[in-house]
Amino acid sequence: MKKSIEDILKECRELAFDLKFTRSRNWLKENPKGVVVGYMPIYFPREVIHAAGGLPVAIFGGGDRKEIIKGDAYYQSYICHIPRSIMELALDKHLDHMSGFIFPSICDVIRNLSGIFRQQKIGKFVKYMDFPQNFMPSIGGVFYQQEMQHVMDYVTELTGKKVTNEDMNKSIALYNTNRSLIEKIYDIRQEFPWRLSITDVYHIVRAGTVIPVEEHNAILEDVVEYMSGNVGIPQDKIKVVISGAFCEQPAVGLIRAIEDAGCYVVDDDYMLGSRMILGDIASYTSNGLEAIANSYIKQSQYSSSIYDVDDPKEHRLAKIVKKRGADGVIFASASFCDPSLLDAPIFQNAFNKMGIRYIAFQFSENINQYKVIKEQVGTFSDSIKLWEGEPA
Amino acid sequence: MEAQKERSMILQKEMVSGLFNELGRAKETGRKVCYTFVPGNLSELIRTFDLLPVYPEINALQSAMRKKSAGYIKEAEKNAHSEDVCTYVKCDVGMMMKGNFGPTGEKIPEPDILLLSYTGCFTFLKWFETLKRLYPNAEVIMIHTPYQEAGKMTPEMTQYMVRQFREEVIPKMEKVTGIKYDEEKLKYHLNLAKEAQDWIAKIFETTKHKPSPIDAYFAGVYYIGPINIGFRGTPEAVEYYKALYEEIMERVRLGLGPITPEGEMKEEKYRLVVEGPPNWTSFREFWKLFYDMGAVIVASSYTKVGGVYDLGWRHDSTRPLESLSEYCMNCYTNLNIPQRIDLLSKCITEYSADGYVTNSIKSCNSFSAGQLGMMREIEDRLEIPVGFIESDLVDPRYFSYSNIKNRLESFFQMLEQRKKIVKTETV
């Protein structure tokens, strides 16, 4: 390992919540011909921006680290928190080094936020990325390629770079490595969750969304090496999967509280975008956009924003629970999050029938009082640890 | 007081009752049933395949007007549906759980097709995921409508939709109905749709008259009924809109204002443009708050939810599938925020509105997210008084009469004050 785990974790903690996006500002100084492009959750094919000479940077809102003053003037109280904190970041010039902004098709709120960015003329370009809900490669796949091409055109117009096949394949390969290393971390944790806490994993994965992929891959390699050793002490905790927190992010304190209350989180959808594509994307083709489109259509993770025509999400989550050997699921939805909350009855009705244990709660990115949630999670853990298998 | 009904209201009621009667007899007549939504509704294609349409959100709003929605919502919430999501969905799911008896008391048949032309609303997508699980035998047909994110419909967006029609939608409809796709029949319906669109555009333009002969929001929601719930593309709809137009022009000739549930409005004091859907649970009270103050709505965004015809777009039978595609993309909630602002600004200017009111719906982010920014932009651009109220679609818990009344009274005072200032400046 080139750096100690303590140094890596410290660096990732700082990067993950650096609301000034310092690393990308410095990157811009180092790459004066480059552009920084901000993208919102859940998923965006970062390869496209990377190949075009840009740096993709995720914008996950202000969390519990940014006081909202101006953003509240744009959103009613019954709308989730993330758009107001993104507006606050934009209006406070935290995003002023970003040339463009991408709003993936998550929900009506993020879609309409793209319109507010357009109206406010924030950035040199604003792109609402309409992911296909048709999953035929010849129809939805072609449309998706066109959407990606628009993004690439926006970026290359600014960078002046002509993107070659080689550029695309190289970018795809780098992100393949990135996803593969992240999955390796989750695979190790599945068996040895005490080797690195979920909070640390969260910081590490989130840090990767605001720095160049090459740097993140180096960090991940060190982390994997560290976790491959026999480190940490096992504790008596149940294993759970977290589902529903794919866009607005819970505060780190809440992520920590779940493990403190007696649960090892062996899988989650906090940073779903970084893990959206399952397996590698073909990195040796003559059409990189087609390869990315095919991967989205054929090998993407389920998401509350993708119409699950032939592959119901409840069965896919159940498979993850089984694969990870989890004892149950914690549904953590951001307050007023339509995609997550509208999925709740589907998951819960199915899990009642399948006999998968779960609890559900709601959070908001800026709430840092979670005593009630901690008690709820603790009770869930105890009910499985202490009374599982007891006669009725 | 008994509502005074215009002839058009009676005609519409007959059309809707007729549809529900046909739905009630669908099993015996063997007709296939298609559940679908108002925005991006494909009436002409549905008719081409002789399907009977069911509109879950129309059932929900009618349940609310008949005071049944609270019970249905409660039923859905007992089954893990959140308090904070679209109340149309919960009302529909609750209604199904209680036996699926529609607003008129007729049992609504199960769907043979779930046709999701999801236009400008993500909740539609989630809604049909829920329905798919409740009706596992129904054929699910999804047509993805690209959003007008850059403020225009591009040829590639249209092509994407046309290919979905050709390769997925039509073959699945043929499979379920056993009817072969007949493009000439579709063209026939598209021509009739265009005629109805011409009439309805003219009807909503009559509010340029002073006094306005109609209320383009509260009465407007009745006027858009036939064109939005399955009658677009029929001779009946053309006849209905033609008759309605003549009726309204007679009011213009006589210099009459709109008809309210309590009779004819005597004095038009304020002309308003309203953004957002109405509240359905207290629709009458809600309307009264406006007409009691002499306020007439001269244009509303909600009446454009099933299609924007103000700017000249019409169905075109020479490009049938392209035309269906463009129709879907051109519904109000599929327009981006700057387009919405431009459209509303145009209405305010061309219809000589005195003020702009946003009715923000708690459980409808498709409309509500961004409304505050839109309001601010319109206020800055046109220097016009703006008002803001909050309610919900079909959940009576979120209609607070006193709050809305207080806010509207302040708004009307502002309008009054402004009128005095303008008058003084003119003198």
mmCIF file with all atom_site columns, N, CA and C in Angstrom, chain A residues 113-145:
data_model
loop_
_atom_site.group_PDB
_atom_site.id
_atom_site.type_symbol
_atom_site.label_atom_id
_atom_site.label_alt_id
_atom_site.label_comp_id
_atom_site.label_asym_id
_atom_site.label_entity_id
_atom_site.label_seq_id
_atom_site.pdbx_PDB_ins_code
_atom_site.Cartn_x
_atom_site.Cartn_y
_atom_site.Cartn_z
_atom_site.occupancy
_atom_site.B_iso_or_equiv
_atom_site.pdbx_formal_charge
_atom_site.auth_seq_id
_atom_site.auth_comp_id
_atom_site.auth_asym_id
_atom_site.auth_atom_id
_atom_site.pdbx_PDB_model_num
ATOM 1  N N  . LEU A 1 113 ? -35.967 20.565 -11.789 1.00 0.00 ? 113 LEU A N  1
ATOM 2  C CA . LEU A 1 113 ? -34.797 21.335 -11.335 1.00 0.00 ? 113 LEU A CA 1
ATOM 3  C C  . LEU A 1 113 ? -33.910 21.695 -12.544 1.00 0.00 ? 113 LEU A C  1
ATOM 4  N N  . SER A 1 114 ? -33.872 20.811 -13.520 1.00 0.00 ? 114 SER A N  1
ATOM 5  C CA . SER A 1 114 ? -33.090 21.126 -14.728 1.00 0.00 ? 114 SER A CA 1
ATOM 6  C C  . SER A 1 114 ? -33.658 22.378 -15.389 1.00 0.00 ? 114 SER A C  1
ATOM 7  N N  . GLY A 1 115 ? -34.978 22.518 -15.347 1.00 0.00 ? 115 GLY A N  1
ATOM 8  C CA . GLY A 1 115 ? -35.616 23.699 -15.932 1.00 0.00 ? 115 GLY A CA 1
ATOM 9  C C  . GLY A 1 115 ? -35.285 24.963 -15.160 1.00 0.00 ? 115 GLY A C  1
ATOM 10 N N  . ILE A 1 116 ? -35.190 24.831 -13.842 1.00 0.00 ? 116 ILE A N  1
ATOM 11 C CA . ILE A 1 116 ? -34.845 26.010 -13.020 1.00 0.00 ? 116 ILE A CA 1
ATOM 12 C C  . ILE A 1 116 ? -33.392 26.415 -13.325 1.00 0.00 ? 116 ILE A C  1
ATOM 13 N N  . PHE A 1 117 ? -32.519 25.430 -13.493 1.00 0.00 ? 117 PHE A N  1
ATOM 14 C CA . PHE A 1 117 ? -31.131 25.749 -13.866 1.00 0.00 ? 117 PHE A CA 1
ATOM 15 C C  . PHE A 1 117 ? -31.104 26.464 -15.220 1.00 0.00 ? 117 PHE A C  1
ATOM 16 N N  . ARG A 1 118 ? -31.912 25.991 -16.151 1.00 0.00 ? 118 ARG A N  1
ATOM 17 C CA . ARG A 1 118 ? -31.985 26.647 -17.466 1.00 0.00 ? 118 ARG A CA 1
ATOM 18 C C  . ARG A 1 118 ? -32.504 28.072 -17.318 1.00 0.00 ? 118 ARG A C  1
ATOM 19 N N  . GLN A 1 119 ? -33.577 28.193 -16.556 1.00 0.00 ? 119 GLN A N  1
ATOM 20 C CA . GLN A 1 119 ? -34.190 29.510 -16.386 1.00 0.00 ? 119 GLN A CA 1
ATOM 21 C C  . GLN A 1 119 ? -33.216 30.493 -15.731 1.00 0.00 ? 119 GLN A C  1
ATOM 22 N N  . GLN A 1 120 ? -32.455 29.976 -14.764 1.00 0.00 ? 120 GLN A N  1
ATOM 23 C CA . GLN A 1 120 ? -31.494 30.821 -14.039 1.00 0.00 ? 120 GLN A CA 1
ATOM 24 C C  . GLN A 1 120 ? -30.171 30.977 -14.803 1.00 0.00 ? 120 GLN A C  1
ATOM 25 N N  . LYS A 1 121 ? -30.083 30.276 -15.926 1.00 0.00 ? 121 LYS A N  1
ATOM 26 C CA . LYS A 1 121 ? -28.872 30.327 -16.771 1.00 0.00 ? 121 LYS A CA 1
ATOM 27 C C  . LYS A 1 121 ? -27.617 29.963 -15.966 1.00 0.00 ? 121 LYS A C  1
ATOM 28 N N  . ILE A 1 122 ? -27.722 28.860 -15.239 1.00 0.00 ? 122 ILE A N  1
ATOM 29 C CA . ILE A 1 122 ? -26.583 28.376 -14.451 1.00 0.00 ? 122 ILE A CA 1
ATOM 30 C C  . ILE A 1 122 ? -25.765 27.442 -15.345 1.00 0.00 ? 122 ILE A C  1
ATOM 31 N N  . GLY A 1 123 ? -24.505 27.741 -15.521 1.00 0.00 ? 123 GLY A N  1
ATOM 32 C CA . GLY A 1 123 ? -23.639 26.902 -16.358 1.00 0.00 ? 123 GLY A CA 1
ATOM 33 C C  . GLY A 1 123 ? -23.755 27.234 -17.835 1.00 0.00 ? 123 GLY A C  1
ATOM 34 N N  . LYS A 1 124 ? -22.823 26.667 -18.609 1.00 0.00 ? 124 LYS A N  1
ATOM 35 C CA . LYS A 1 124 ? -22.844 26.910 -20.058 1.00 0.00 ? 124 LYS A CA 1
ATOM 36 C C  . LYS A 1 124 ? -23.820 25.974 -20.756 1.00 0.00 ? 124 LYS A C  1
ATOM 37 N N  . PHE A 1 125 ? -24.074 24.825 -20.146 1.00 0.00 ? 125 PHE A N  1
ATOM 38 C CA . PHE A 1 125 ? -25.128 23.955 -20.689 1.00 0.00 ? 125 PHE A CA 1
ATOM 39 C C  . PHE A 1 125 ? -25.821 23.209 -19.565 1.00 0.00 ? 125 PHE A C  1
ATOM 40 N N  . VAL A 1 126 ? -27.079 22.929 -19.824 1.00 0.00 ? 126 VAL A N  1
ATOM 41 C CA . VAL A 1 126 ? -27.890 22.139 -18.897 1.00 0.00 ? 126 VAL A CA 1
ATOM 42 C C  . VAL A 1 126 ? -28.523 21.034 -19.724 1.00 0.00 ? 126 VAL A C  1
ATOM 43 N N  . LYS A 1 127 ? -28.349 19.821 -19.303 1.00 0.00 ? 127 LYS A N  1
ATOM 44 C CA . LYS A 1 127 ? -28.893 18.698 -20.063 1.00 0.00 ? 127 LYS A CA 1
ATOM 45 C C  . LYS A 1 127 ? -29.709 17.799 -19.147 1.00 0.00 ? 127 LYS A C  1
ATOM 46 N N  . TYR A 1 128 ? -31.005 17.685 -19.456 1.00 0.00 ? 128 TYR A N  1
ATOM 47 C CA . TYR A 1 128 ? -31.820 16.668 -18.793 1.00 0.00 ? 128 TYR A CA 1
ATOM 48 C C  . TYR A 1 128 ? -31.615 15.383 -19.585 1.00 0.00 ? 128 TYR A C  1
ATOM 49 N N  . MET A 1 129 ? -31.074 14.407 -18.929 1.00 0.00 ? 129 MET A N  1
ATOM 50 C CA . MET A 1 129 ? -30.698 13.157 -19.600 1.00 0.00 ? 129 MET A CA 1
ATOM 51 C C  . MET A 1 129 ? -31.861 12.175 -19.503 1.00 0.00 ? 129 MET A C  1
ATOM 52 N N  . ASP A 1 130 ? -32.537 12.003 -20.631 1.00 0.00 ? 130 ASP A N  1
ATOM 53 C CA . ASP A 1 130 ? -33.735 11.164 -20.634 1.00 0.00 ? 130 ASP A CA 1
ATOM 54 C C  . ASP A 1 130 ? -33.335 9.713  -20.877 1.00 0.00 ? 130 ASP A C  1
ATOM 55 N N  . PHE A 1 131 ? -33.123 8.977  -19.820 1.00 0.00 ? 131 PHE A N  1
ATOM 56 C CA . PHE A 1 131 ? -32.764 7.568  -19.978 1.00 0.00 ? 131 PHE A CA 1
ATOM 57 C C  . PHE A 1 131 ? -33.926 6.804  -20.599 1.00 0.00 ? 131 PHE A C  1
ATOM 58 N N  . PRO A 1 132 ? -33.635 5.854  -21.479 1.00 0.00 ? 132 PRO A N  1
ATOM 59 C CA . PRO A 1 132 ? -34.739 5.168  -22.157 1.00 0.00 ? 132 PRO A CA 1
ATOM 60 C C  . PRO A 1 132 ? -35.529 4.294  -21.189 1.00 0.00 ? 132 PRO A C  1
ATOM 61 N N  . GLN A 1 133 ? -36.826 4.280  -21.386 1.00 0.00 ? 133 GLN A N  1
ATOM 62 C CA . GLN A 1 133 ? -37.663 3.327  -20.656 1.00 0.00 ? 133 GLN A CA 1
ATOM 63 C C  . GLN A 1 133 ? -38.100 2.212  -21.603 1.00 0.00 ? 133 GLN A C  1
ATOM 64 N N  . ASN A 1 134 ? -37.564 2.240  -22.792 1.00 0.00 ? 134 ASN A N  1
ATOM 65 C CA . ASN A 1 134 ? -37.758 1.143  -23.741 1.00 0.00 ? 134 ASN A CA 1
ATOM 66 C C  . ASN A 1 134 ? -36.437 0.368  -23.768 1.00 0.00 ? 134 ASN A C  1
ATOM 67 N N  . PHE A 1 135 ? -36.537 -0.944 -23.604 1.00 0.00 ? 135 PHE A N  1
ATOM 68 C CA . PHE A 1 135 ? -35.309 -1.716 -23.403 1.00 0.00 ? 135 PHE A CA 1
ATOM 69 C C  . PHE A 1 135 ? -34.943 -2.610 -24.586 1.00 0.00 ? 135 PHE A C  1
ATOM 70 N N  . MET A 1 136 ? -35.384 -2.182 -25.770 1.00 0.00 ? 136 MET A N  1
ATOM 71 C CA . MET A 1 136 ? -34.917 -2.872 -26.972 1.00 0.00 ? 136 MET A CA 1
ATOM 72 C C  . MET A 1 136 ? -33.697 -2.111 -27.475 1.00 0.00 ? 136 MET A C  1
ATOM 73 N N  . PRO A 1 137 ? -32.570 -2.804 -27.666 1.00 0.00 ? 137 PRO A N  1
ATOM 74 C CA . PRO A 1 137 ? -31.361 -2.099 -28.103 1.00 0.00 ? 137 PRO A CA 1
ATOM 75 C C  . PRO A 1 137 ? -31.565 -1.277 -29.369 1.00 0.00 ? 137 PRO A C  1
ATOM 76 N N  . SER A 1 138 ? -32.411 -1.778 -30.278 1.00 0.00 ? 138 SER A N  1
ATOM 77 C CA . SER A 1 138 ? -32.607 -1.067 -31.552 1.00 0.00 ? 138 SER A CA 1
ATOM 78 C C  . SER A 1 138 ? -33.510 0.161  -31.387 1.00 0.00 ? 138 SER A C  1
ATOM 79 N N  . ILE A 1 139 ? -34.209 0.251  -30.283 1.00 0.00 ? 139 ILE A N  1
ATOM 80 C CA . ILE A 1 139 ? -35.104 1.409  -30.079 1.00 0.00 ? 139 ILE A CA 1
ATOM 81 C C  . ILE A 1 139 ? -34.574 2.252  -28.917 1.00 0.00 ? 139 ILE A C  1
ATOM 82 N N  . GLY A 1 140 ? -34.743 1.735  -27.696 1.00 0.00 ? 140 GLY A N  1
ATOM 83 C CA . GLY A 1 140 ? -34.273 2.488  -26.525 1.00 0.00 ? 140 GLY A CA 1
ATOM 84 C C  . GLY A 1 140 ? -32.764 2.677  -26.541 1.00 0.00 ? 140 GLY A C  1
ATOM 85 N N  . GLY A 1 141 ? -32.061 1.643  -27.016 1.00 0.00 ? 141 GLY A N  1
ATOM 86 C CA . GLY A 1 141 ? -30.593 1.721  -27.052 1.00 0.00 ? 141 GLY A CA 1
ATOM 87 C C  . GLY A 1 141 ? -30.118 2.819  -27.987 1.00 0.00 ? 141 GLY A C  1
ATOM 88 N N  . VAL A 1 142 ? -30.756 2.929  -29.137 1.00 0.00 ? 142 VAL A N  1
ATOM 89 C CA . VAL A 1 142 ? -30.374 3.958  -30.112 1.00 0.00 ? 142 VAL A CA 1
ATOM 90 C C  . VAL A 1 142 ? -30.667 5.347  -29.541 1.00 0.00 ? 142 VAL A C  1
ATOM 91 N N  . PHE A 1 143 ? -31.842 5.488  -28.920 1.00 0.00 ? 143 PHE A N  1
ATOM 92 C CA . PHE A 1 143 ? -32.205 6.781  -28.326 1.00 0.00 ? 143 PHE A CA 1
ATOM 93 C C  . PHE A 1 143 ? -31.190 7.180  -27.245 1.00 0.00 ? 143 PHE A C  1
ATOM 94 N N  . TYR A 1 144 ? -30.797 6.210  -26.455 1.00 0.00 ? 144 TYR A N  1
ATOM 95 C CA . TYR A 1 144 ? -29.837 6.483  -25.379 1.00 0.00 ? 144 TYR A CA 1
ATOM 96 C C  . TYR A 1 144 ? -28.488 6.935  -25.947 1.00 0.00 ? 144 TYR A C  1
ATOM 97 N N  . GLN A 1 145 ? -28.091 6.282  -27.036 1.00 0.00 ? 145 GLN A N  1
ATOM 98 C CA . GLN A 1 145 ? -26.828 6.706  -27.681 1.00 0.00 ? 145 GLN A CA 1
ATOM 99 C C  . GLN A 1 145 ? -26.927 8.160  -28.136 1.00 0.00 ? 145 GLN A C  1
#
